[in-house]
Tab-separated table of C-alpha atoms in Angstrom:
chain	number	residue	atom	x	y	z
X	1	UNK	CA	-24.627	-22.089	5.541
X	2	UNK	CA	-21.546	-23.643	7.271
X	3	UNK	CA	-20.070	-22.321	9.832
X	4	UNK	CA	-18.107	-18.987	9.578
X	5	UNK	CA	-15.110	-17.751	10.438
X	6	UNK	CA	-14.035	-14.474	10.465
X	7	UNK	CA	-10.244	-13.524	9.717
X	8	UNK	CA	-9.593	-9.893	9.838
X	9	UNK	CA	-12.557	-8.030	8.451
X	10	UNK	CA	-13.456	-10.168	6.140
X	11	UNK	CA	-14.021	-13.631	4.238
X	12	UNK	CA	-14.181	-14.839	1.219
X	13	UNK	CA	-16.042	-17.020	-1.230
X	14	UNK	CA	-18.709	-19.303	-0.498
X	15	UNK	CA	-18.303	-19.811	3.087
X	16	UNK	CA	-17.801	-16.003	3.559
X	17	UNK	CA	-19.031	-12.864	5.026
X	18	UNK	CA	-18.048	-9.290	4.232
X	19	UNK	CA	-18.724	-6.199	6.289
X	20	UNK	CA	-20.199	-2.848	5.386
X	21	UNK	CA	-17.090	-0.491	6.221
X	22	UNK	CA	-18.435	1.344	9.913
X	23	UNK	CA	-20.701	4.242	9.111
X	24	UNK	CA	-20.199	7.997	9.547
X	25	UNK	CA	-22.323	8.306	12.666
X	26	UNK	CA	-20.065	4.300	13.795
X	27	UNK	CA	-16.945	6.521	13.312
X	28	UNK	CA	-18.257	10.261	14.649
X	29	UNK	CA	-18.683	7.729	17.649
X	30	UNK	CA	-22.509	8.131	17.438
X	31	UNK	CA	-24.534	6.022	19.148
X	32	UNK	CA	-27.615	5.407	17.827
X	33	UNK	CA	-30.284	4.420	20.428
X	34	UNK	CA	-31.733	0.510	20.423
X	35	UNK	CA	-35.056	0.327	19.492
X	36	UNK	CA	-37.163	-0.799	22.652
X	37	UNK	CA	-40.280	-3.090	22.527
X	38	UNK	CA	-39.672	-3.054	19.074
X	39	UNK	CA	-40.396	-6.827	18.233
X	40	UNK	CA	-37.968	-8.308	15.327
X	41	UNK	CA	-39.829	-9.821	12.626
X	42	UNK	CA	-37.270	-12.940	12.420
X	43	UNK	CA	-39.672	-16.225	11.917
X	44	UNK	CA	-42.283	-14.137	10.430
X	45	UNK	CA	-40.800	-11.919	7.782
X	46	UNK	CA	-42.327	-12.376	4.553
X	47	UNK	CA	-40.461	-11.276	1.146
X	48	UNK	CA	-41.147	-9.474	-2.433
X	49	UNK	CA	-38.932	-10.344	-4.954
X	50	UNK	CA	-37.564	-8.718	-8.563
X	51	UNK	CA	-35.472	-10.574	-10.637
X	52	UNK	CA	-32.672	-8.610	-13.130
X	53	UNK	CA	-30.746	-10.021	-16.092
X	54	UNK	CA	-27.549	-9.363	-17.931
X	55	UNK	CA	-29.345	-7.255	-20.107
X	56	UNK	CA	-30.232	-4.655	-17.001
X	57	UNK	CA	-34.343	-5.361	-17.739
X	58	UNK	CA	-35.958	-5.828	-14.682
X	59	UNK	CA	-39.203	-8.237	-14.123
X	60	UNK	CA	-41.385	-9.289	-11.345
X	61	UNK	CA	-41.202	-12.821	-12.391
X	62	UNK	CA	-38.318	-14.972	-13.374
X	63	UNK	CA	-38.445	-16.790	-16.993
X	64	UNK	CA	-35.589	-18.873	-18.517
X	65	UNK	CA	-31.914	-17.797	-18.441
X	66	UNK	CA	-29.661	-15.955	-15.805
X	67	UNK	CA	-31.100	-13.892	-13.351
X	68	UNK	CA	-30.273	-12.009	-10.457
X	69	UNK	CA	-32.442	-12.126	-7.586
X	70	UNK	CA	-33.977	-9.019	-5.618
X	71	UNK	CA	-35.629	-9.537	-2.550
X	72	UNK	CA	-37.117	-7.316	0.091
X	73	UNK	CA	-38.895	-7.811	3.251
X	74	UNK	CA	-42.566	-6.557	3.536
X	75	UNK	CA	-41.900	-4.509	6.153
X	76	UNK	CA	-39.054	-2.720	4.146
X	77	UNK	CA	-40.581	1.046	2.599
X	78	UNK	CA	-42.200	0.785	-0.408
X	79	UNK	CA	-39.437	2.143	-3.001
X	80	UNK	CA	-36.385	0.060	-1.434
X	81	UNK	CA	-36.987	-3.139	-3.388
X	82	UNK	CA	-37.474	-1.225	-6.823
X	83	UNK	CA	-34.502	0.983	-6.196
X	84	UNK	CA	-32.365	-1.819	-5.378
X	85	UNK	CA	-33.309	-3.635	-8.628
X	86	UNK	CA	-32.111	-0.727	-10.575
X	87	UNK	CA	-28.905	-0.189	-8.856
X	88	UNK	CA	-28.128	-3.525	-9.324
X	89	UNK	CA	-29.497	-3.459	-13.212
X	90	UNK	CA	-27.048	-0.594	-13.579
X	91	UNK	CA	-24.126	-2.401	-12.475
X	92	UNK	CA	-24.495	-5.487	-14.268
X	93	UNK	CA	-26.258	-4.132	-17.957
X	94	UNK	CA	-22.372	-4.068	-19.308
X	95	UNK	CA	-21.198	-7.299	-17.345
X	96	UNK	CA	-19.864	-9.977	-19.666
X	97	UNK	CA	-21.566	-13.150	-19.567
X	98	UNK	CA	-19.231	-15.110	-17.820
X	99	UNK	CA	-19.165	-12.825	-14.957
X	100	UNK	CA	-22.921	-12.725	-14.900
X	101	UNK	CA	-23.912	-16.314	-15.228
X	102	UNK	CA	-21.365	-16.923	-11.729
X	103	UNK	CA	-23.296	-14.146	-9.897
X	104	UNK	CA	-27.153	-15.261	-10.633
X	105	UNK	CA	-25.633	-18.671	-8.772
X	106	UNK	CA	-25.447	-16.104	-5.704
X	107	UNK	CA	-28.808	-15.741	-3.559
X	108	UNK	CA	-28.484	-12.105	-4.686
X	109	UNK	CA	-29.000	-9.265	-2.797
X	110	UNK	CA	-32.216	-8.797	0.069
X	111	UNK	CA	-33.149	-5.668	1.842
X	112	UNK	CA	-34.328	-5.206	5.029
X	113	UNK	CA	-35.975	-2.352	7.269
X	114	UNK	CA	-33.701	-1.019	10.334
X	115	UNK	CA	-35.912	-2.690	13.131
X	116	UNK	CA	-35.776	-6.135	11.365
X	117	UNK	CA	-32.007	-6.333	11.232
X	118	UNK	CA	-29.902	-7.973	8.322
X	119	UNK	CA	-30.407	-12.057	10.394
X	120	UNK	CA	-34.286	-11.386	9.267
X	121	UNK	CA	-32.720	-13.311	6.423
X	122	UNK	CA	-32.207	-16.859	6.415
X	123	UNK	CA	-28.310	-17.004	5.398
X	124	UNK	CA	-27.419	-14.669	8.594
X	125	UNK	CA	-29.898	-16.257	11.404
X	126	UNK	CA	-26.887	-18.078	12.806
X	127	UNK	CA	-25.818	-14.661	13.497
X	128	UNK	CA	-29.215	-13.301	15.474
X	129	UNK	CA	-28.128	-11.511	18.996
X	130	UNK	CA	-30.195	-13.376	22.240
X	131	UNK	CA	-31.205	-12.418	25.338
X	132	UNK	CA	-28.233	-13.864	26.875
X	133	UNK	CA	-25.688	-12.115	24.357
X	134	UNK	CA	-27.102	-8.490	24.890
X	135	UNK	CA	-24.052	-5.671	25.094
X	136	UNK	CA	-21.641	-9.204	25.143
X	137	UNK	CA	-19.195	-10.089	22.496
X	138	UNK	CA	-17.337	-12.875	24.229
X	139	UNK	CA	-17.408	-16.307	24.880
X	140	UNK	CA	-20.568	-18.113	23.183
X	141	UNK	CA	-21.973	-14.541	21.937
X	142	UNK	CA	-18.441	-13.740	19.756
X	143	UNK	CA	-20.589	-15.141	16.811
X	144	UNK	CA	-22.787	-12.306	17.384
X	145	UNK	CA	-20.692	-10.023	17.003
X	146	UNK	CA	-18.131	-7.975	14.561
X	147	UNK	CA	-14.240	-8.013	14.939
X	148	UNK	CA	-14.899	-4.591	15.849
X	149	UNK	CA	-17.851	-5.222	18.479
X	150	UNK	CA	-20.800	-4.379	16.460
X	151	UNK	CA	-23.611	-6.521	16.348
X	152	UNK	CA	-24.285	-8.283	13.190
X	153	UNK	CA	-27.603	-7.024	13.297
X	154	UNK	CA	-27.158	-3.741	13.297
X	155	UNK	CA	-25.117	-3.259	10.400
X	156	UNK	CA	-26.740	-1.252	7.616
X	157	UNK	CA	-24.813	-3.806	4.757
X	158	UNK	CA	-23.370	-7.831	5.264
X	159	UNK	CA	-22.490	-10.207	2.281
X	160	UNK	CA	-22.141	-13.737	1.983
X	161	UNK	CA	-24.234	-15.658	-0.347
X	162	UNK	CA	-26.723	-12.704	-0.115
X	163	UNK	CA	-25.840	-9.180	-0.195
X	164	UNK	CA	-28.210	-7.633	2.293
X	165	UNK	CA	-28.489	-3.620	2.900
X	166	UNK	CA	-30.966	-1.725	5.071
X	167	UNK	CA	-33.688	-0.038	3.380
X	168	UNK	CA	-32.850	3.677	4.877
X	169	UNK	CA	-29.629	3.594	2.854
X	170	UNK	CA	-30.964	2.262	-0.315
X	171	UNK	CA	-33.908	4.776	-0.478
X	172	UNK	CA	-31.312	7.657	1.047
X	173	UNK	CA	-33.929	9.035	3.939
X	174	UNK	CA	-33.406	10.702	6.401
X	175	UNK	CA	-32.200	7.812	8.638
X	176	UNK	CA	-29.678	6.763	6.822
X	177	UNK	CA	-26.320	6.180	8.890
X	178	UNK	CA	-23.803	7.801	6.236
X	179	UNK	CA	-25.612	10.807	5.395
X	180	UNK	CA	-26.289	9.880	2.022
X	181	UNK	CA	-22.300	9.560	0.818
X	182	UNK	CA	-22.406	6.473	0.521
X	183	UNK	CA	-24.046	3.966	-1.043
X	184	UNK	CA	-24.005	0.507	0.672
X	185	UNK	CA	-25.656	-1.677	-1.733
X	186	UNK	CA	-23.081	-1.157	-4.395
X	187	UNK	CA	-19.863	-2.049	-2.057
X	188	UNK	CA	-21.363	-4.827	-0.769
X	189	UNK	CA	-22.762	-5.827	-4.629
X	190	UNK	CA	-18.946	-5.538	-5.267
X	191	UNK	CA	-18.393	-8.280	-2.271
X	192	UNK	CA	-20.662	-10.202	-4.251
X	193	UNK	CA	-19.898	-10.254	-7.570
X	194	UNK	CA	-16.079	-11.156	-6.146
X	195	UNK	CA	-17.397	-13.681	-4.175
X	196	UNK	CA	-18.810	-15.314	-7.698
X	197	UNK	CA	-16.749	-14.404	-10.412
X	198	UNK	CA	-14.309	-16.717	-12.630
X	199	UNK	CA	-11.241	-17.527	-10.178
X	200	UNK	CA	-8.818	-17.025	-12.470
X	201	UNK	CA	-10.201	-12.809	-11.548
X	202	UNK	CA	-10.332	-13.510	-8.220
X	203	UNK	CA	-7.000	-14.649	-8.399
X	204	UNK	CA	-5.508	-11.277	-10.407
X	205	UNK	CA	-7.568	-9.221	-7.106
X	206	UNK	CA	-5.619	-10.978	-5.046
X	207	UNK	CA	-2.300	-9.783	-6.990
X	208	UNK	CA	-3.321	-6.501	-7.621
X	209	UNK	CA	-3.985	-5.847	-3.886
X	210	UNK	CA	-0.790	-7.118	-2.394
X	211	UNK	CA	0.556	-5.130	-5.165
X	212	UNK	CA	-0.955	-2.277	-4.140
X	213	UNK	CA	-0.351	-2.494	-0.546
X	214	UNK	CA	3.541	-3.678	-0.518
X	215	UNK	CA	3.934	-0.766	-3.180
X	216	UNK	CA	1.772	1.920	-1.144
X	217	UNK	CA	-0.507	2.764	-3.962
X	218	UNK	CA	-3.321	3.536	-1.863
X	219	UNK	CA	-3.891	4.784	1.999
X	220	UNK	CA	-2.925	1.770	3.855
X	221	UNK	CA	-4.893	2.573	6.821
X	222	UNK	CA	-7.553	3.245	5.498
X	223	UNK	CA	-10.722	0.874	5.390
X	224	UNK	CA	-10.246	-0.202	1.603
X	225	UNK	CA	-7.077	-1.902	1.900
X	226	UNK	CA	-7.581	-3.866	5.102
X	227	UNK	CA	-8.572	-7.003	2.762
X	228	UNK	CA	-8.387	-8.323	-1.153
X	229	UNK	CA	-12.075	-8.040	-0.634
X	230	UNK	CA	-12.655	-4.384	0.775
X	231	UNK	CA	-9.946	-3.386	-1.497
X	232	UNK	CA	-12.283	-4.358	-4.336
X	233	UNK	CA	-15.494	-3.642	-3.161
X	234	UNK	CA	-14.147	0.419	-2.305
X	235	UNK	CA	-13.047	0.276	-5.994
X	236	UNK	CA	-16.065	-0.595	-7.336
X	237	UNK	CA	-17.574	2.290	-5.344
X	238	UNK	CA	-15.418	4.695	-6.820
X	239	UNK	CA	-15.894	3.299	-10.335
X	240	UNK	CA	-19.211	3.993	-10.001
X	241	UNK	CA	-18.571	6.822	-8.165
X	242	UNK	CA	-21.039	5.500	-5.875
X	243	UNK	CA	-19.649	6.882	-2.172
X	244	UNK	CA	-18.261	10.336	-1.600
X	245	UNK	CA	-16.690	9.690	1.411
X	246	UNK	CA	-12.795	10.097	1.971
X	247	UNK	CA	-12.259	8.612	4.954
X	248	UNK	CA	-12.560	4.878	4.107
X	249	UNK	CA	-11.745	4.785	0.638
X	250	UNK	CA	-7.845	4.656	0.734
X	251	UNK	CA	-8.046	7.667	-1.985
X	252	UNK	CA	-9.477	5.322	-4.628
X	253	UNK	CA	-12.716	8.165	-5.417
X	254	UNK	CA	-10.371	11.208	-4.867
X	255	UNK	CA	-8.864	12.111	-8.082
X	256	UNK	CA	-5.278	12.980	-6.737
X	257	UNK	CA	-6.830	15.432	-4.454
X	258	UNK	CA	-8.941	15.518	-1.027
X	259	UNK	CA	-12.540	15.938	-2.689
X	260	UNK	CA	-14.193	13.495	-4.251
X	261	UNK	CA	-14.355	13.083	-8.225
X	262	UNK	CA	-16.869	15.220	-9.886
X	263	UNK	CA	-17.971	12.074	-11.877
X	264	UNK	CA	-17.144	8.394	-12.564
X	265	UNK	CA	-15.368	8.841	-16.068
X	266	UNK	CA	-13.057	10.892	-13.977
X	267	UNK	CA	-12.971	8.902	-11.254
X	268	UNK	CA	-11.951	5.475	-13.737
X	269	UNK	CA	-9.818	7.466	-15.319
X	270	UNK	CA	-7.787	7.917	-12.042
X	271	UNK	CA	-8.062	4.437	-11.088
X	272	UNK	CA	-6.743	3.560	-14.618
X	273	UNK	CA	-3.783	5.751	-14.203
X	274	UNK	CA	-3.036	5.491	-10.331
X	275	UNK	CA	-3.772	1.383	-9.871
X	276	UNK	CA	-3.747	0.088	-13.805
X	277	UNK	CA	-3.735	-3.650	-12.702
X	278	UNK	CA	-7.116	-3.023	-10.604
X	279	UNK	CA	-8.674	-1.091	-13.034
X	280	UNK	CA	-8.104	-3.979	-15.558
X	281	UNK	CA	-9.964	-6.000	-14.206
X	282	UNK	CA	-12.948	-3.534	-13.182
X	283	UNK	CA	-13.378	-2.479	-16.737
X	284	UNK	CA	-13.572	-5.967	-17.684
X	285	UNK	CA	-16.079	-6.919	-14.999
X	286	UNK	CA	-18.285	-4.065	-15.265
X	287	UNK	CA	-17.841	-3.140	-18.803
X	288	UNK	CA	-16.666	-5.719	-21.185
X	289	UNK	CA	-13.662	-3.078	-21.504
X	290	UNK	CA	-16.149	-0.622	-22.489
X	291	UNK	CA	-15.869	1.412	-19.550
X	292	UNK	CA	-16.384	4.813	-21.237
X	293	UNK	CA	-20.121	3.834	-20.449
X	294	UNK	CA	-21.524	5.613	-17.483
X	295	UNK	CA	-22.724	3.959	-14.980
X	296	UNK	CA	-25.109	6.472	-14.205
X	297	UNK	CA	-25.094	5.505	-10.518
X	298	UNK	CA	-24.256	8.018	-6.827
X	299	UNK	CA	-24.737	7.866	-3.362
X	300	UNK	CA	-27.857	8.175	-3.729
X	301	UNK	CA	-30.514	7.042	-6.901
């Protein structure tokens, strides 16, 4: 990768990176304790892979055509890499071709266990805390670090090239950081397929967000409208219906109320009617403008 810079909290395209939005136990102001004499796996992680196609089938080997790559570490638990294959089958079964055939150009989406970290993988390395950088953010350890002060890797979700989640939120254990309201692989999916898609949709995010946020659509101070990116990554959470959570969202998953929606018909249906310009182009991207289709997906699957 080239190098990275971070404006705001997030980039975009190629060249960018795209943050998980902070936990529930980030915000509750929970602080989780570093694992000690817990060696990271870095230079020797090893890696199972699944590949998924337009279609949604899932194989252990790749053949001709478009695929989407699904890797996991093998230190990750042993369900993580086939529930991440069918998440990710479930989002893009409906996609039209030309949004597909961009994605499987991506490096996909790789999972990783909590004591690796997310730089176990090769596209974040250049992002790996040192000795020298421990509890530092400034100076030559700022690239180790979030806008916010977290360390890249101990985030539960990053995307660039590679969508990478951590394995407790995938397979929803008892670990996981949001409690199970939330699942991570499908926002940061959404950073992915943005990152790939035709430009001429990338473009029409882009408009629909400043839209949204000169015209107050959604809450502006909430995570989901701090960027075109988490703007459309929080949407395609609540068209799936994938996160539960209300305080990150801007509203997008809460029906006109302060719950979430009881399902994601109900929840696109809302999006159609509150933000019709978004959900143009997320029934298009994840439906072929078939989006009566459920996606059968939650927090967790």
């Amino acid at each position: 990768m080239g190098t990275i810079t971070i404006v705001s909290f997030a980039l975009f395209f190629v060249s960018c990176i795209a943050l998980e939005p902070p936990s529930e136990d980030d915000l509750a102001g929970i602080q989780v304790p570093p694992l000690q004499n817990e060696p990271k796996f870095y230079t020797r992680a090893s890696f199972k892979h699944k590949y998924v196609n337009n279609a949604g089938v899932i194989r252990d080997t790749k053949s001709t055509g478009y695929w989407v790559t699904i890797s996991a570490t093998t230190n990750c638990q042993a369900t993580a890499l086939e529930k991440a294959a069918l998440i990710v089958s479930r989002m893009v079964k409906h996609m039209p071709a030309d949004v597909f055939n961009g994605l499987s150009k991506s490096h996909g989406v790789g999972i990783f266990s909590a004591k690796e970290g997310l730089t176990v993988y090769p596209e974040f390395s250049n992002l790996r805390d040192t000795a020298d950088c421990h509890h530092k953010c400034s100076g030559s350890c700022a690239h180790t670090c979030t806008f916010d002060g977290r360390k890249y890797e101990t985030l539960g979700g990053l995307t660039s090239s590679i969508s990478c989640v951590v394995d407790d939120n995938v397979i929803c254990d008892s670990a996981d950081k949001n409690h199970h309201h939330q699942n991570t692989l499908v926002h940061e999916f959404g950073h992915l397929v943005m990152h790939y898609m035709p430009s001429h949709l990338r473009s029409q995010i882009v408009a629909a967000y400043n839209h949204a946020k000169q015209s107050n659509l959604w809450n502006n101070h909430q995570y989901a409208m701090a960027t075109n990116g988490e703007y459309w990554a929080e949407a395609t959470a609540a068209f799936f219906m994938s996160t539960v959570r209300t305080d990150v969202t801007g509203g997008m998953n809460l029906c006109g109320g302060h719950h979430a929606c009881s399902s994601d018909l109900l929840s696109r249906h809302y999006l159609g009617k509150h933000d019709p310009t978004l959900y143009k182009i997320l029934e298009y991207v994840y439906t072929d403008n078939k989006p009566d289709i459920p996606g059968d997906l939650k927090p967790c699957v």
